[in-house]
Tab-separated table of C-alpha atoms and ligand atoms in Angstrom:
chain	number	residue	atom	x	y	z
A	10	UNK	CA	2.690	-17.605	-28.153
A	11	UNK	CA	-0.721	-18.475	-26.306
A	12	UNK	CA	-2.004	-16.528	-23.572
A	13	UNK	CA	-2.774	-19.851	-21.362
A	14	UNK	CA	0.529	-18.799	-19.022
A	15	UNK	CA	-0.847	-15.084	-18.607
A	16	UNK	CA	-4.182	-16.847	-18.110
A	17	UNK	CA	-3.196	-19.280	-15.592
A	18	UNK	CA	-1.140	-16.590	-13.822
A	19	UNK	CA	-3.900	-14.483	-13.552
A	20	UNK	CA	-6.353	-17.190	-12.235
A	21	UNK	CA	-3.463	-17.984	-9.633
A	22	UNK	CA	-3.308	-14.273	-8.501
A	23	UNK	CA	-7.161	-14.164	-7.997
A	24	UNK	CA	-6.545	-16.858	-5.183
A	25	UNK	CA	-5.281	-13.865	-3.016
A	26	UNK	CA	-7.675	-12.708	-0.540
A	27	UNK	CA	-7.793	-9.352	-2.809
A	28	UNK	CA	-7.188	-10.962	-6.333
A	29	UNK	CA	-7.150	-10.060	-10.045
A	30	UNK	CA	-10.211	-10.875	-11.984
A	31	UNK	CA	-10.637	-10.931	-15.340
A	32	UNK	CA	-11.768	-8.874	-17.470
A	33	UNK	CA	-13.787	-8.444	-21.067
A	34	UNK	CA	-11.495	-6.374	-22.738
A	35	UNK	CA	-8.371	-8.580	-21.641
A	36	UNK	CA	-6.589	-5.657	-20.092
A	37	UNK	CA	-5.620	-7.660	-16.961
A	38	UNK	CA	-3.746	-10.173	-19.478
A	39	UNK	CA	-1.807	-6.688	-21.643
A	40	UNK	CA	-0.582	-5.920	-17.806
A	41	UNK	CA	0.447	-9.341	-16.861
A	42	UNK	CA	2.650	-9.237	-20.717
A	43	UNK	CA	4.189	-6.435	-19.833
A	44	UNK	CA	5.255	-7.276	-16.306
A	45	UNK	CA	6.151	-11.296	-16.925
A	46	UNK	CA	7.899	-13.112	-20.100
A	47	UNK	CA	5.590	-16.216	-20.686
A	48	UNK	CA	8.756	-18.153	-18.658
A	49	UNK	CA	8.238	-16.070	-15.752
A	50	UNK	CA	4.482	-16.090	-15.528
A	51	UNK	CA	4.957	-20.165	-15.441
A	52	UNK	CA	7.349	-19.925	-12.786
A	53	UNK	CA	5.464	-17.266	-10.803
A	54	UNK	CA	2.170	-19.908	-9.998
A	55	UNK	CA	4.824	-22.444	-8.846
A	56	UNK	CA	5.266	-20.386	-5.130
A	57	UNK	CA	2.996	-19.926	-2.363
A	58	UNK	CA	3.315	-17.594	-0.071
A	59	UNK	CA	5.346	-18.970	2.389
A	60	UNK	CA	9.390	-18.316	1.954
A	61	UNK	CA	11.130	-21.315	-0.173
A	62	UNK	CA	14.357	-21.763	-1.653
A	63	UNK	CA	14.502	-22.443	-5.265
A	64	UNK	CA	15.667	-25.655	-4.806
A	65	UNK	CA	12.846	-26.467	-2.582
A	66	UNK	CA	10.306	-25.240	-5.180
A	67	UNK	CA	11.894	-27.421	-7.884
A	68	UNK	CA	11.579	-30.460	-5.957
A	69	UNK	CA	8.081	-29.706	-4.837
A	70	UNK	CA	7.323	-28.575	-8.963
A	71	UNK	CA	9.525	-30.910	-10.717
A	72	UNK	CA	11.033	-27.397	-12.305
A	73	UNK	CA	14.990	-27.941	-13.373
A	74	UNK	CA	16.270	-26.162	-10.201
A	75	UNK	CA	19.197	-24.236	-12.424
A	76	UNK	CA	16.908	-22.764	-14.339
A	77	UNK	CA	13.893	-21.908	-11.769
A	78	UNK	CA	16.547	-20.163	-9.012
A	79	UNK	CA	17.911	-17.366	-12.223
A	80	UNK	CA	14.582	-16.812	-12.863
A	81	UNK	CA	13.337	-16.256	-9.615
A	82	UNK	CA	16.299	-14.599	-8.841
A	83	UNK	CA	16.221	-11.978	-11.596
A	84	UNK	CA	12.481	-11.949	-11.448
A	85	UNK	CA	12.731	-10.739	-7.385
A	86	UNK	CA	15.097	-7.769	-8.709
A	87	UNK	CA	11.873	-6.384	-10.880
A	88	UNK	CA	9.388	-6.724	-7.708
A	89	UNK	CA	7.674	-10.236	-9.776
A	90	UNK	CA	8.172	-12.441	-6.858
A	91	UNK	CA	8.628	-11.452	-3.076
A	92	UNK	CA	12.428	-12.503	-1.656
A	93	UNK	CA	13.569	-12.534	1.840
A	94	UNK	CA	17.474	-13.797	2.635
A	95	UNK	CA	17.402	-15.666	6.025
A	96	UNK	CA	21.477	-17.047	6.806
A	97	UNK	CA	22.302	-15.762	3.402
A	98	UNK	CA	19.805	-17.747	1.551
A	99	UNK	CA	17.597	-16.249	-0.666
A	100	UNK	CA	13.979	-17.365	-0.399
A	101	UNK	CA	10.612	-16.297	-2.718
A	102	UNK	CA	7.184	-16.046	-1.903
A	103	UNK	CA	4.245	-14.946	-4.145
A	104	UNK	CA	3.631	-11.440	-5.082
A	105	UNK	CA	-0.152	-10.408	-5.151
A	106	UNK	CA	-1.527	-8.053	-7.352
A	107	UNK	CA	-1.779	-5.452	-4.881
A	108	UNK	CA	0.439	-4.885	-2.293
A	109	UNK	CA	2.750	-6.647	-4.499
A	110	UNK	CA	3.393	-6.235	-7.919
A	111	UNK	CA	1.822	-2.997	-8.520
A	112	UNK	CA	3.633	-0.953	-5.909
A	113	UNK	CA	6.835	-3.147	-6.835
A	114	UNK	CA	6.752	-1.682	-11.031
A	115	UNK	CA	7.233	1.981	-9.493
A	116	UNK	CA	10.753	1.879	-11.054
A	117	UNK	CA	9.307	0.365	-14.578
A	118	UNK	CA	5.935	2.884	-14.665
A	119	UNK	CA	5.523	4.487	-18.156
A	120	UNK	CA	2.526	6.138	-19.544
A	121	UNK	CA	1.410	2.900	-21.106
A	122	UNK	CA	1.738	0.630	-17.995
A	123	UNK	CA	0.075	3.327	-16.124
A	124	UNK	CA	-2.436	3.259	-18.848
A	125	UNK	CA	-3.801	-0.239	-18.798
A	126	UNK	CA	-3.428	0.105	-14.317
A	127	UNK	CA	-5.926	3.075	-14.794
A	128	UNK	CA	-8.283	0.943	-17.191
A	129	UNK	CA	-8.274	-1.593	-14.934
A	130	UNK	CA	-9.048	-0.297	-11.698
A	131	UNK	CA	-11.815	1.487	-13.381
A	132	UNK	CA	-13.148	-1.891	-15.211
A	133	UNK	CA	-12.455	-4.224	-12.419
A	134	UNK	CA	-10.021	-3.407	-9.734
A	135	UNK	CA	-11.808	-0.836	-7.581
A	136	UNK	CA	-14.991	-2.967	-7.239
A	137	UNK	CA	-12.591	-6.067	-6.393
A	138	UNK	CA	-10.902	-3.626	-3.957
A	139	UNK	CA	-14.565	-2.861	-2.617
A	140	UNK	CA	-16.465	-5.856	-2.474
A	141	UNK	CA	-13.522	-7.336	-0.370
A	142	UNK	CA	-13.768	-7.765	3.254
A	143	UNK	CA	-9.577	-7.750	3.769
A	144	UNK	CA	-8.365	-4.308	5.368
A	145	UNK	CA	-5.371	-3.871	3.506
A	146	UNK	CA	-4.189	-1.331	6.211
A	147	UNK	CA	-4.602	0.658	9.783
A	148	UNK	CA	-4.769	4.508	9.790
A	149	UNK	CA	-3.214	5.500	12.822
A	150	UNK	CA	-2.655	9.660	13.441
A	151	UNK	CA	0.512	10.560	14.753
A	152	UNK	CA	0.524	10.678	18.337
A	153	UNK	CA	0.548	14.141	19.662
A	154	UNK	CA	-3.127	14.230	17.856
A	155	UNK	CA	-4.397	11.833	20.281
A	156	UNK	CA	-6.289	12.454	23.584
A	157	UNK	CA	-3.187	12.402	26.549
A	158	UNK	CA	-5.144	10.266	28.575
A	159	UNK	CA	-5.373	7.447	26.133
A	160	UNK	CA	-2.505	4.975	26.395
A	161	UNK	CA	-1.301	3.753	23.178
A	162	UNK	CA	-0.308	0.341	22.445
A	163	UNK	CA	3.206	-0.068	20.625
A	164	UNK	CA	1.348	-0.637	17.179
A	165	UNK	CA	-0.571	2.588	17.573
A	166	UNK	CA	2.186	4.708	17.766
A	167	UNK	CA	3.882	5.455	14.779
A	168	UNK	CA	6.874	7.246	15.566
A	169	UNK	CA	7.984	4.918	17.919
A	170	UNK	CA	7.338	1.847	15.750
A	171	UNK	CA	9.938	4.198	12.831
A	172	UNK	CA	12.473	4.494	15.861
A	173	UNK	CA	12.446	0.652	16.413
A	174	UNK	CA	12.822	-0.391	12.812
A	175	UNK	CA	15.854	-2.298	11.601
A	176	UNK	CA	15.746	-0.424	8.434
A	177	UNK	CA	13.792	2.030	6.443
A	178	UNK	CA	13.296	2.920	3.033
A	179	UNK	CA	11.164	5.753	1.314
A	180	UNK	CA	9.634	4.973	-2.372
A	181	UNK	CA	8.114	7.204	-4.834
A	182	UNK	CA	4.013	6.500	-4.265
A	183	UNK	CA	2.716	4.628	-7.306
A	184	UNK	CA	-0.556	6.092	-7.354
A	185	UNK	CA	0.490	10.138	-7.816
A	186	UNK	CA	3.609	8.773	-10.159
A	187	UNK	CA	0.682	7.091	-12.173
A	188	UNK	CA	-1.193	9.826	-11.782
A	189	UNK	CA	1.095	12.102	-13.171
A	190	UNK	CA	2.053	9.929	-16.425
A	191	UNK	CA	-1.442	10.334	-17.365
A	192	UNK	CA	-0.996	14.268	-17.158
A	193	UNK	CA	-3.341	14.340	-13.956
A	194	UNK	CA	-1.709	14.164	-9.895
A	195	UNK	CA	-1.845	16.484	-7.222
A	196	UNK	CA	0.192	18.509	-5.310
A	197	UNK	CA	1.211	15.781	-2.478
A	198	UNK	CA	4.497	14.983	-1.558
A	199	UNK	CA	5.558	12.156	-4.356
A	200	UNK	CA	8.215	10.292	-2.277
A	201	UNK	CA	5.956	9.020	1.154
A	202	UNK	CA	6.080	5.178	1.272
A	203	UNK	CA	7.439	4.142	3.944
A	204	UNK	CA	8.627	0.027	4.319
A	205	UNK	CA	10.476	-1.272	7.601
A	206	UNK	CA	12.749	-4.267	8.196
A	207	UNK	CA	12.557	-7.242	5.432
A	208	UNK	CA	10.166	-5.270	3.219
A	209	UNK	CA	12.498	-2.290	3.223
A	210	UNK	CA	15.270	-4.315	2.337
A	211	UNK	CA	13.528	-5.635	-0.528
A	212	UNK	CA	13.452	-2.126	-1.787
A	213	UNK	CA	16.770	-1.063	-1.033
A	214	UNK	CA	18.366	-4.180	-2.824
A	215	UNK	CA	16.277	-4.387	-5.592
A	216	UNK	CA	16.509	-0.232	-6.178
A	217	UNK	CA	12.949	1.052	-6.077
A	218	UNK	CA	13.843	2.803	-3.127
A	219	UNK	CA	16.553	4.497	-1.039
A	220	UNK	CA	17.612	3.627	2.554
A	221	UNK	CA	16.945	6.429	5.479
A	222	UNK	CA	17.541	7.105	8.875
A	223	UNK	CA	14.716	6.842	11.405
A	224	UNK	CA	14.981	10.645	11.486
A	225	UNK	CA	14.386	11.309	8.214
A	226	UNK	CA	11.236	8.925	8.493
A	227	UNK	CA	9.836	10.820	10.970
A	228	UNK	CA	10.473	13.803	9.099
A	229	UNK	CA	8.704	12.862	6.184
A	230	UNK	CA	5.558	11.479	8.541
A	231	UNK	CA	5.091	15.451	9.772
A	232	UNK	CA	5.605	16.720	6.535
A	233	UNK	CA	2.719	14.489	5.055
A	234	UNK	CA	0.546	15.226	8.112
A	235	UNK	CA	1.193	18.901	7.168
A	236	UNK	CA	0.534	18.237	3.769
A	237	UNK	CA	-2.568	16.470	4.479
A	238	UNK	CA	-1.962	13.434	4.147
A	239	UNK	CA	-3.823	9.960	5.663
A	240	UNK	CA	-0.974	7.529	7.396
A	241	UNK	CA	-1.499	4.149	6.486
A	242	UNK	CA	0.044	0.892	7.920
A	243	UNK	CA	-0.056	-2.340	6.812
A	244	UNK	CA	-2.223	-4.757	9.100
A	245	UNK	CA	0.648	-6.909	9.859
A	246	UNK	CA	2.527	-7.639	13.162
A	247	UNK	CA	5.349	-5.671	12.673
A	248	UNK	CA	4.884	-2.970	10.937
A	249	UNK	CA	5.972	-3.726	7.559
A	250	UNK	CA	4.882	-0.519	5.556
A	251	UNK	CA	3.491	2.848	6.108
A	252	UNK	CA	1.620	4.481	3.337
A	253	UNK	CA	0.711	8.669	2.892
A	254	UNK	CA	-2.283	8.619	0.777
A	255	UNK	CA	-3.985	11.396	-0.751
A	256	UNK	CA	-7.681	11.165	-0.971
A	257	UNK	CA	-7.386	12.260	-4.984
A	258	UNK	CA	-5.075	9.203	-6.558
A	259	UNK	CA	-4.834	6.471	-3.751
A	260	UNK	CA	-7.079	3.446	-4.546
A	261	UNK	CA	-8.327	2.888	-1.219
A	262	UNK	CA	-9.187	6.300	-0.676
A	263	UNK	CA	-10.472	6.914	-4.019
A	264	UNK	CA	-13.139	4.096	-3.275
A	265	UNK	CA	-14.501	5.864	-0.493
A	266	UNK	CA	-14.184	9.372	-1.793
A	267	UNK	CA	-15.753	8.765	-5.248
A	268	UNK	CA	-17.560	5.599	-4.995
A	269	UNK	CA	-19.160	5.523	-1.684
A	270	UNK	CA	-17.489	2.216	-0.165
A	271	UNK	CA	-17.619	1.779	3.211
A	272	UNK	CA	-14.448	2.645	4.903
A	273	UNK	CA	-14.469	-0.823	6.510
A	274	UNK	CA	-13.882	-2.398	3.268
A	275	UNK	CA	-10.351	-0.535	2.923
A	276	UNK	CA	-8.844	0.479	6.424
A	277	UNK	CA	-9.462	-0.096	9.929
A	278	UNK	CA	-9.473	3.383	12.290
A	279	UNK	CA	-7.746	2.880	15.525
A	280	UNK	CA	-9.585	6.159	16.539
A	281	UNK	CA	-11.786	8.959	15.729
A	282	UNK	CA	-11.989	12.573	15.391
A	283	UNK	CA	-14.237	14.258	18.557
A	284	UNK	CA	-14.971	17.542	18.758
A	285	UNK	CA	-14.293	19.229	21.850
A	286	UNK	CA	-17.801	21.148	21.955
A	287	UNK	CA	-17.001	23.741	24.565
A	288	UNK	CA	-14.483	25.228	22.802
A	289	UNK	CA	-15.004	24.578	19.026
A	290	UNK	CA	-15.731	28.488	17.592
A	291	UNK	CA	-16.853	26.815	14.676
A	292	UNK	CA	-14.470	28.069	12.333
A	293	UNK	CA	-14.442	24.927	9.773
A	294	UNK	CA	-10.461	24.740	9.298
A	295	UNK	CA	-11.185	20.794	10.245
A	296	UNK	CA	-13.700	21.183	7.697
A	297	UNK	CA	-11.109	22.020	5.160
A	298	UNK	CA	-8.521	19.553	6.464
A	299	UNK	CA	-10.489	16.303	6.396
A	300	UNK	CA	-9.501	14.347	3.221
A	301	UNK	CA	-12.924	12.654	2.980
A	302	UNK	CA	-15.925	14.819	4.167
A	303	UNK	CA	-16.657	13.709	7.544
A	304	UNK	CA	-17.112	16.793	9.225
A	305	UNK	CA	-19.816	19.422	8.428
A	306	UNK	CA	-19.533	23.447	9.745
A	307	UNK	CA	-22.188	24.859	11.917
A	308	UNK	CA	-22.043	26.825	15.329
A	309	UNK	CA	-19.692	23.819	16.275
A	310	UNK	CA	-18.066	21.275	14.045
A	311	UNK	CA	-19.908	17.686	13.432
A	312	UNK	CA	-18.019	14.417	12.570
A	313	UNK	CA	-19.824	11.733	10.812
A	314	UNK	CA	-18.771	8.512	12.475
A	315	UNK	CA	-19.608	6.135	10.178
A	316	UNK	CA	-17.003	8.625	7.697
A	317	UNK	CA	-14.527	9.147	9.860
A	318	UNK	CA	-11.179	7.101	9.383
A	319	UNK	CA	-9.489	8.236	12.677
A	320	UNK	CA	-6.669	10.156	10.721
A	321	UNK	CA	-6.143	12.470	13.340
A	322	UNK	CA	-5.297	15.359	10.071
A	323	UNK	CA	-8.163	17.665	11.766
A	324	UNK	CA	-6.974	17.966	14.767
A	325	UNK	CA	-3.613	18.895	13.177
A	326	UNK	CA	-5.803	22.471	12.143
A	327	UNK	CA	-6.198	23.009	15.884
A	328	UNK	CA	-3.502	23.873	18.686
A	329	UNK	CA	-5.275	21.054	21.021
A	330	UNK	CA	-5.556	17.085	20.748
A	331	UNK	CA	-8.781	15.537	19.729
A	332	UNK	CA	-9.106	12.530	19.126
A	333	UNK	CA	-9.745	9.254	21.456
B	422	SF4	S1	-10.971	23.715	13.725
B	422	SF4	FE1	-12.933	22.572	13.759
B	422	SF4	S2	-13.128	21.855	15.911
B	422	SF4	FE2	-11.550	23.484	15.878
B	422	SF4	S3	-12.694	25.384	16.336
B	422	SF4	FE3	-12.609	25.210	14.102
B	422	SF4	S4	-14.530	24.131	13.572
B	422	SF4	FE4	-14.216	23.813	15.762
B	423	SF4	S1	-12.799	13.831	10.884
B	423	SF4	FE1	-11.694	13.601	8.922
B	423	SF4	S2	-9.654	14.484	9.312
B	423	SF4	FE2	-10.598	14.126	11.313
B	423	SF4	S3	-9.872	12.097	11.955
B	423	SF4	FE3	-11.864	11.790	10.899
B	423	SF4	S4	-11.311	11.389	8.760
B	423	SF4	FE4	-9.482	12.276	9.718
């Protein structure tokens, strides 16, 4: 067995507007093994990622169309390919690295896969993640944090988007799981990821995570504002995911909390944290609460603009809304 399938695979997945570069010591090509046979990385490059039958991608690839829709199919189960079913038809779409098939292997993480992830974010992954200029996601607080007078658009408010969905699952969040594995993690909540409509039934059917009730959405939304934890969404149309990351093991906000990148790079803030100067006593519990150092204590409280991701978690220390 070559590695010119893993190879090609990876060069395909570095197409993505985040991608997968290579890497001296080859550990993008040990993940790649352990997620694909060498039969499913060459059936992998043949999708794009617009939804297609199998039989449409065999005729467009020449692939024997038996063969290619049981691979595909048993390849969507492990979170290899993305599959929507539209009038009980069962379409595929590529996966990207990230969000794709690294959230997707929460059910297969061991301490080895969550080894060679860990190498390569370190060798290659967070400076990809950095030097790109796709915001994977939206922070958005939820709403009681914001000012009253503001009026929020639908995709600003967060519960009401959860009320709306079709369906909703919750996952384990890869990041603390992986975290964990490699006897580090934190303290956060473990089971936070949100997905809504298609990408929630992609979960539920495929078993990396459970279906909820709107209610219980919401709940766990206040508990990981309580906890301390940053909300977010996926920059899509409808709201197809809702993340609770942690500043300690979440990529994104491990890029700005330990190496500096501009928040731009990762997230786009809706809003931002103002302090309300006549009646801040200066007592730094927003100091505490803000997950990546944009306020400073002094008579009054300071936020850092260019810092601030619009979170909303500080004004969660305080009985009053603050941001705008
Ligand atoms: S929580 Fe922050 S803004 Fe509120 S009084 Fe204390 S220092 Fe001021
Ligand atoms: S100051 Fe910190 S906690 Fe407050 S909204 Fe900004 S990033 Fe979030």
């Amino acid at each position: 067995m070559t590695d010119e399938a893993y190879s090609e695979l990876r060069e395909f997945l570095d197409r993505f507007p985040v991608g997968f570069p290579g890497t001296s010591s080859g550990v993008d090509i040990k993940i790649l093994k352990r997620l694909f046979t060498e039969e499913e990385a060459r059936a992998a490059v043949l999708l794009t990622p617009f939804p297609e039958s199998a039989s449409r991608i065999a005729e467009r690839t020449g692939a024997d169309p038996e063969r290619l829709a049981e691979l595909l199919g048993s390849m969507s189960t492990r979170g290899l390919v993305f599959r929507v079913r539209r009038a009980g038809e069962a379409l595929y779409s590529s996966a990207p690295f990230m969000i794709g098939l690294y959230e997707y292997s929460v059910n297969n993480l061991d301490s080895e896969l969550a080894a060679l992830y860990r190498e390569y974010y370190k060798t290659a992954y967070m400076e990809e993640m950095g030097a790109s200029d796709v915001q994977g996601y939206k922070v958005v607080p939820v709403a009681e944090y914001v000012e009253s007078e503001t009026v929020l658009l639908p995709f600003m408010d967060l519960t009401e988007q959860v009320r709306s969905a079709r369906r909703i699952s919750v996952a384990e969040c890869i990041y603390r799981k992986e975290a964990q594995l490699l006897g580090e993690g934190c303290d956060y909540p473990l089971e936070t990821c949100l997905s809504f409509g298609a990408a929630a039934e992609y979960y539920i059917e495929n078993g990396m995570g459970r279906e909820i009730s709107s209610e219980e959405a919401v709940r766990i939304l206040y508990d990981a504002d309580r906890a301390g934890l940053v909300h977010a969404g996926t920059k899509t149309r409808h709201l197809s995911n809702i993340y609770n990351c942690c500043p300690c093991c979440c990529a994104s906000m491990k890029g700005i909390t330990t190496r500096g990148h501009d928040k731009h790079r990762y997230l786009n803030s809706l809003f931002e944290a103002v302090v309300d100067g006549s009646s801040c006593t200066g007592c730094g519990e927003c100091v505490e609460r803000c997950p990546v150092g944009a306020l400073t204590r002094g008579d009054r409280a300071a936020v850092d603009r260019d810092q601030c991701l619009g979170c909303g978690l500080c004004a969660g220390s305080v009985p009053r809304k603050r941001l705008s």
